[in-house]
Coordinates of N, CA and C in Angstrom, one line a residue:
X23 N 54.7 23.9 30.2 CA 56.1 23.7 30.4 C 56.7 23.1 29.1
X24 N 57.8 23.8 28.6 CA 58.4 23.3 27.4 C 59.4 22.1 27.9
X25 N 59.1 20.9 27.1 CA 59.8 19.7 27.5 C 60.8 19.2 26.5
X26 N 60.6 19.8 25.2 CA 61.5 19.2 24.1 C 61.6 20.3 23.0
X27 N 62.8 20.5 22.4 CA 63.1 21.3 21.3 C 63.7 20.4 20.2
X28 N 63.3 20.5 19.0 CA 63.9 19.7 17.9 C 63.7 20.4 16.6
X29 N 64.1 19.7 15.5 CA 63.8 20.2 14.2 C 63.3 19.1 13.3
X30 N 62.6 19.4 12.2 CA 62.1 18.3 11.3 C 63.3 17.9 10.6
X31 N 63.5 16.5 10.8 CA 64.6 15.9 10.1 C 64.3 15.6 8.7
X32 N 65.2 15.6 7.8 CA 64.9 15.3 6.3 C 64.3 14.1 6.2
X33 N 64.6 13.0 6.9 CA 64.1 11.7 6.7 C 62.6 11.6 7.3
X34 N 62.2 12.6 7.9 CA 60.7 12.8 8.4 C 59.8 13.3 7.4
X35 N 60.3 13.8 6.3 CA 59.5 14.5 5.2 C 59.0 13.4 4.3
X36 N 57.7 13.4 3.8 CA 57.2 12.4 3.0 C 57.1 12.9 1.5
X37 N 56.4 12.2 0.7 CA 56.1 12.5 -0.7 C 55.2 13.7 -0.9
X38 N 54.6 14.2 0.2 CA 53.8 15.4 0.2 C 54.6 16.7 0.4
X39 N 55.8 16.5 0.8 CA 56.7 17.7 1.1 C 56.5 18.2 2.5
X40 N 55.9 17.5 3.4 CA 55.7 17.8 4.8 C 56.0 16.7 5.7
X41 N 56.1 17.0 7.0 CA 56.5 15.9 7.9 C 55.3 14.8 7.9
X42 N 55.8 13.6 7.7 CA 54.8 12.5 7.7 C 54.1 12.3 8.9
X43 N 52.8 11.9 8.9 CA 51.9 11.7 10.2 C 52.6 10.9 11.2
X44 N 53.4 9.8 10.8 CA 54.0 8.9 11.8 C 55.1 9.6 12.5
X45 N 55.7 10.6 12.0 CA 56.8 11.4 12.6 C 56.4 12.3 13.6
X46 N 55.1 12.8 13.5 CA 54.5 13.5 14.6 C 54.5 12.6 15.9
X47 N 54.1 11.3 15.7 CA 54.1 10.4 16.8 C 55.5 10.2 17.3
X48 N 56.6 10.3 16.4 CA 58.0 10.2 16.8 C 58.3 11.3 17.8
X49 N 57.9 12.5 17.3 CA 58.3 13.7 18.2 C 57.6 13.6 19.6
X50 N 56.3 13.1 19.6 CA 55.7 13.1 20.9 C 56.3 11.9 21.8
X51 N 56.8 10.9 21.1 CA 57.5 9.8 21.7 C 58.8 10.4 22.4
X52 N 59.5 11.2 21.6 CA 60.7 11.9 22.1 C 60.3 12.8 23.4
X53 N 59.2 13.4 23.3 CA 58.7 14.3 24.5 C 58.4 13.4 25.6
X54 N 58.0 12.2 25.5 CA 57.8 11.3 26.6 C 59.1 10.9 27.3
X55 N 60.1 10.7 26.4 CA 61.5 10.4 26.9 C 62.0 11.6 27.6
X56 N 61.8 12.8 27.0 CA 62.3 14.0 27.8 C 61.6 14.1 29.2
X57 N 60.2 13.8 29.2 CA 59.5 13.8 30.5 C 60.1 12.8 31.4
X58 N 60.5 11.6 31.0 CA 61.0 10.7 31.8 C 62.3 11.1 32.3
X59 N 63.1 11.8 31.5 CA 64.4 12.4 32.1 C 64.1 13.3 33.1
X60 N 63.2 14.2 33.0 CA 62.8 15.3 33.7 C 62.3 14.7 35.1
X61 N 61.7 13.7 35.2 CA 61.2 13.1 36.5 C 62.0 12.0 37.1
X62 N 63.3 11.8 36.5 CA 64.2 11.0 37.1 C 64.2 9.6 36.5
X63 N 63.6 9.4 35.4 CA 63.6 8.0 34.8 C 64.3 8.0 33.5
X64 N 65.5 8.7 33.5 CA 66.4 8.5 32.4 C 67.1 7.2 32.5
X65 N 68.0 6.8 31.7 CA 68.6 5.5 31.6 C 69.1 5.2 33.1
X66 N 69.8 6.1 33.7 CA 70.4 5.8 35.1 C 69.2 5.6 36.1
X67 N 68.2 6.5 35.9 CA 67.1 6.4 36.9 C 66.2 5.1 36.7
X68 N 66.1 4.7 35.5 CA 65.4 3.4 35.2 C 66.2 2.3 35.8
X69 N 67.5 2.2 35.8 CA 68.4 1.2 36.3 C 68.3 1.2 37.8
X70 N 68.3 2.4 38.3 CA 68.4 2.5 39.8 C 67.1 2.0 40.5
X71 N 65.9 2.5 39.8 CA 64.7 2.1 40.3 C 64.1 0.9 39.8
X72 N 64.6 0.3 38.8 CA 64.0 -0.8 38.2 C 62.6 -0.5 37.7
X73 N 62.5 0.7 37.1 CA 61.1 1.2 36.9 C 61.1 2.0 35.5
X74 N 60.0 2.0 34.8 CA 59.9 2.7 33.5 C 58.5 3.1 33.3
X75 N 58.3 3.8 32.2 CA 56.8 4.1 31.8 C 56.5 3.4 30.5
X76 N 55.3 3.0 30.4 CA 54.7 2.4 29.1 C 53.6 3.3 28.7
X77 N 53.5 3.5 27.4 CA 52.3 4.2 26.8 C 51.2 3.3 26.7
X78 N 50.0 3.6 27.3 CA 48.9 2.8 27.2 C 47.9 3.2 26.1
X79 N 47.8 4.5 25.9 CA 47.0 5.1 25.0 C 47.4 6.4 24.4
X80 N 47.2 6.8 23.2 CA 47.5 8.1 22.7 C 46.5 8.6 21.7
X81 N 46.2 9.9 21.6 CA 45.3 10.5 20.8 C 46.0 11.7 20.1
X82 N 46.3 11.5 18.8 CA 47.0 12.6 18.1 C 46.0 13.4 17.3
X83 N 46.1 14.8 17.3 CA 45.4 15.7 16.5 C 46.3 16.5 15.6
X84 N 46.2 16.4 14.3 CA 47.1 17.2 13.4 C 46.4 18.5 13.1
X85 N 47.1 19.6 13.3 CA 46.5 20.9 13.0 C 47.1 21.7 11.8
X86 N 48.4 21.5 11.7 CA 49.2 22.2 10.6 C 50.4 21.5 10.2
X87 N 50.8 21.7 9.0 CA 52.0 21.0 8.4 C 53.3 21.5 9.1
X88 N 54.3 20.6 9.0 CA 55.6 20.9 9.4 C 56.5 20.6 8.3
X89 N 57.6 21.3 8.1 CA 58.5 21.1 6.9 C 59.9 20.9 7.3
X90 N 60.7 20.3 6.4 CA 62.1 20.1 6.7 C 62.9 21.3 7.3
X91 N 63.5 20.9 8.4 CA 64.5 21.9 9.0 C 63.7 22.8 10.0
X92 N 62.3 22.8 10.0 CA 61.6 23.7 10.9 C 61.8 23.4 12.3
X93 N 62.1 24.4 13.1 CA 62.2 24.2 14.5 C 60.8 23.8 15.2
X94 N 60.9 22.9 16.1 CA 59.6 22.5 16.8 C 59.9 22.5 18.3
X95 N 58.9 22.8 19.0 CA 59.0 22.7 20.4 C 57.7 22.0 21.0
X96 N 57.9 21.2 22.0 CA 56.8 20.6 22.7 C 56.5 21.0 24.0
X97 N 55.3 21.4 24.4 CA 54.9 21.8 25.7 C 54.1 20.7 26.4
X98 N 54.3 20.5 27.6 CA 53.6 19.5 28.4 C 52.7 20.1 29.5
X99 N 51.5 19.5 29.6 CA 50.6 19.8 30.7 C 50.2 18.4 31.3
X100 N 50.2 18.4 32.6 CA 49.8 17.1 33.2 C 48.3 17.4 33.5
X101 N 47.4 16.5 33.0 CA 46.0 16.5 33.2 C 45.5 15.9 34.5
X102 N 46.2 14.7 34.7 CA 45.7 13.9 35.9 C 46.9 13.0 36.3
X103 N 46.8 12.4 37.5 CA 47.7 11.4 37.9 C 47.2 10.6 39.0
X104 N 47.7 9.4 39.2 CA 47.5 8.7 40.4 C 48.8 8.0 40.8
X105 N 48.8 7.0 41.7 CA 50.0 6.4 42.1 C 50.9 5.9 41.1
X106 N 50.3 5.4 39.9 CA 51.1 4.8 38.9 C 50.7 5.2 37.4
X107 N 49.9 6.2 37.3 CA 49.6 6.6 35.9 C 49.6 8.2 35.8
X108 N 49.9 8.5 34.5 CA 50.0 9.9 34.2 C 49.1 10.1 32.9
X109 N 48.2 11.1 33.1 CA 47.4 11.5 31.9 C 48.0 12.8 31.5
X110 N 48.7 12.8 30.3 CA 49.5 14.0 29.9 C 48.9 14.6 28.6
X111 N 49.2 15.8 28.3 CA 48.8 16.5 27.1 C 50.1 17.3 26.6
X112 N 50.5 16.9 25.3 CA 51.6 17.6 24.7 C 51.0 18.4 23.6
X113 N 51.6 19.6 23.4 CA 51.3 20.4 22.3 C 52.5 20.8 21.5
X114 N 52.5 20.6 20.2 CA 53.6 20.7 19.3 C 53.5 22.1 18.6
X115 N 54.5 22.9 18.7 CA 54.5 24.3 18.2 C 55.6 24.5 17.2
X116 N 55.4 25.4 16.2 CA 56.5 26.0 15.4 C 57.2 27.2 16.1
X117 N 58.2 27.7 15.5 CA 58.9 28.8 16.0 C 58.1 30.1 16.2
X118 N 57.0 30.2 15.5 CA 56.1 31.3 15.6 C 55.1 31.1 16.6
X119 N 55.0 30.0 17.2 CA 54.0 29.7 18.3 C 52.7 29.1 17.7
X120 N 52.7 28.7 16.4 CA 51.5 28.1 15.9 C 51.4 26.8 16.3
X121 N 50.2 26.3 16.7 CA 50.0 24.9 17.1 C 50.0 23.9 15.8
X122 N 50.9 23.0 15.9 CA 51.0 22.0 14.8 C 50.2 20.7 15.0
X123 N 50.3 20.3 16.3 CA 49.6 19.0 16.6 C 49.5 18.9 18.1
X124 N 48.7 18.0 18.6 CA 48.7 17.7 20.1 C 48.6 16.2 20.2
X125 N 49.1 15.6 21.3 CA 49.0 14.3 21.7 C 48.6 14.1 23.1
X126 N 47.5 13.5 23.3 CA 47.0 13.2 24.8 C 47.3 11.8 24.9
X127 N 48.0 11.6 26.1 CA 48.5 10.1 26.4 C 48.3 9.7 27.8
X128 N 48.0 8.4 27.9 CA 48.0 7.7 29.3 C 49.2 7.0 29.4
X129 N 50.1 7.3 30.4 CA 51.3 6.6 30.6 C 51.1 5.8 32.0
X130 N 51.7 4.6 31.9 CA 51.7 3.6 33.1 C 53.1 3.4 33.7
X131 N 53.2 3.5 34.9 CA 54.5 3.2 35.6 C 54.6 1.7 35.8
X132 N 55.7 1.2 35.4 CA 55.9 -0.3 35.4 C 57.2 -0.7 36.1
X133 N 57.0 -1.7 36.9 CA 58.2 -2.3 37.6 C 58.7 -3.3 36.6
X134 N 60.1 -3.0 36.4 CA 60.8 -3.7 35.2 C 61.1 -5.2 35.6
X135 N 61.2 -5.4 36.9 CA 61.5 -6.9 37.3 C 60.3 -7.7 37.2
X136 N 59.0 -7.2 37.6 CA 57.9 -8.0 37.6 C 57.1 -7.8 36.2
X137 N 57.4 -6.8 35.5 CA 56.7 -6.5 34.3 C 55.3 -6.1 34.5
X138 N 54.9 -5.6 35.7 CA 53.6 -5.3 36.2 C 53.5 -3.8 36.5
X139 N 52.3 -3.2 36.3 CA 52.2 -1.8 36.9 C 52.6 -1.7 38.3
X140 N 53.2 -0.6 38.8 CA 53.5 -0.3 40.2 C 53.5 1.1 40.5
X141 N 53.5 1.5 41.7 CA 53.4 2.9 42.1 C 54.8 3.5 41.8
X142 N 54.8 4.8 41.5 CA 56.0 5.5 41.1 C 56.9 5.5 42.4
X143 N 58.2 5.3 42.1 CA 59.2 5.5 43.3 C 59.0 6.8 43.8
X144 N 59.4 7.0 45.2 CA 59.1 8.2 45.8 C 59.7 9.4 45.2
X145 N 61.0 9.3 44.8 CA 61.6 10.5 44.1 C 61.0 10.9 42.8
X146 N 60.4 9.9 42.1 CA 59.7 10.2 40.8 C 58.4 10.8 41.1
X147 N 57.7 10.3 42.2 CA 56.5 10.8 42.5 C 56.6 12.4 42.8
X148 N 57.7 12.7 43.6 CA 58.0 14.0 44.0 C 58.2 14.9 42.8
X149 N 58.9 14.4 41.8 CA 59.2 15.2 40.5 C 57.8 15.4 39.8
X150 N 57.0 14.4 39.8 CA 55.7 14.5 39.1 C 54.9 15.5 39.7
X151 N 54.9 15.6 41.0 CA 54.1 16.5 41.8 C 54.4 18.0 41.4
X152 N 55.7 18.1 41.0 CA 56.1 19.5 40.7 C 55.8 19.9 39.3
X153 N 55.3 19.0 38.4 CA 54.9 19.3 37.0 C 53.8 20.3 37.0
X154 N 53.6 21.1 35.9 CA 52.5 22.0 35.8 C 51.3 21.1 35.5
X155 N 50.2 21.4 36.3 CA 49.1 20.5 36.4 C 47.8 21.4 36.1
X156 N 47.1 20.9 35.1 CA 45.8 21.6 34.8 C 44.7 21.4 35.7
X157 N 44.1 22.4 36.1 CA 43.0 22.2 37.1 C 41.8 21.6 36.2
X158 N 40.9 20.7 37.0 CA 39.7 20.3 36.3 C 39.0 21.4 35.8
X159 N 38.4 21.2 34.7 CA 37.7 22.3 33.9 C 38.5 23.3 33.2
X160 N 39.9 23.3 33.4 CA 40.8 24.2 32.7 C 41.8 23.5 31.9
X161 N 41.3 22.4 31.4 CA 42.2 21.6 30.5 C 42.3 22.3 29.1
X162 N 43.4 22.1 28.4 CA 43.5 22.7 27.0 C 42.3 22.2 26.2
X163 N 42.0 23.1 25.3 CA 40.8 23.0 24.5 C 40.7 21.6 23.8
X164 N 41.9 21.1 23.3 CA 41.9 19.9 22.5 C 42.0 18.6 23.4
X165 N 42.1 18.7 24.7 CA 42.2 17.6 25.5 C 40.8 17.0 25.7
X166 N 40.8 15.7 25.9 CA 39.5 15.0 26.2 C 38.7 14.7 25.0
X167 N 39.3 15.0 23.8 CA 38.4 14.8 22.6 C 38.1 13.4 22.4
X168 N 37.1 13.0 21.6 CA 36.8 11.7 21.1 C 36.7 11.8 19.6
X169 N 36.9 10.7 19.0 CA 36.8 10.6 17.5 C 35.4 10.3 17.1
X170 N 34.7 11.1 16.4 CA 33.4 10.9 15.9 C 33.0 11.7 14.8
X171 N 32.1 11.2 14.0 CA 31.5 12.1 12.9 C 30.3 12.8 13.6
X172 N 30.4 14.0 13.7 CA 29.4 14.8 14.4 C 28.2 15.1 13.4
X173 N 27.0 14.8 13.9 CA 25.8 15.0 13.1 C 24.9 16.0 13.7

């Protein structure tokens, strides 16, 4: 499911002439915000439900360079979920469909009043249930990776 479309902003380009590594994280953060809007946790939804998402963990894999002005799209796959967490996988593509980067993330639903984890409000849970969900064993190839020097 395509969740975000954007372009490489001039201020995202570093001294190497391509998008700085931190800016990939920015794009994936924007994708989380787009996901939040999609499931009813935009500014109005957060205020209505007193609920938000926090990022607990993220794993970025860089595959190709992106350059100033280049169109970008981010696709979302829901890997897993429970009553208050989302395990998501984002893939960043260029206009030709080349994979530029991936970000696997664990997101936690938070009650804004208590500042503690809490179950998704019912309308949010229903919207999450409608997201494209990868079956166990059919995850994207780059999902579930660990960092290691393979010997």
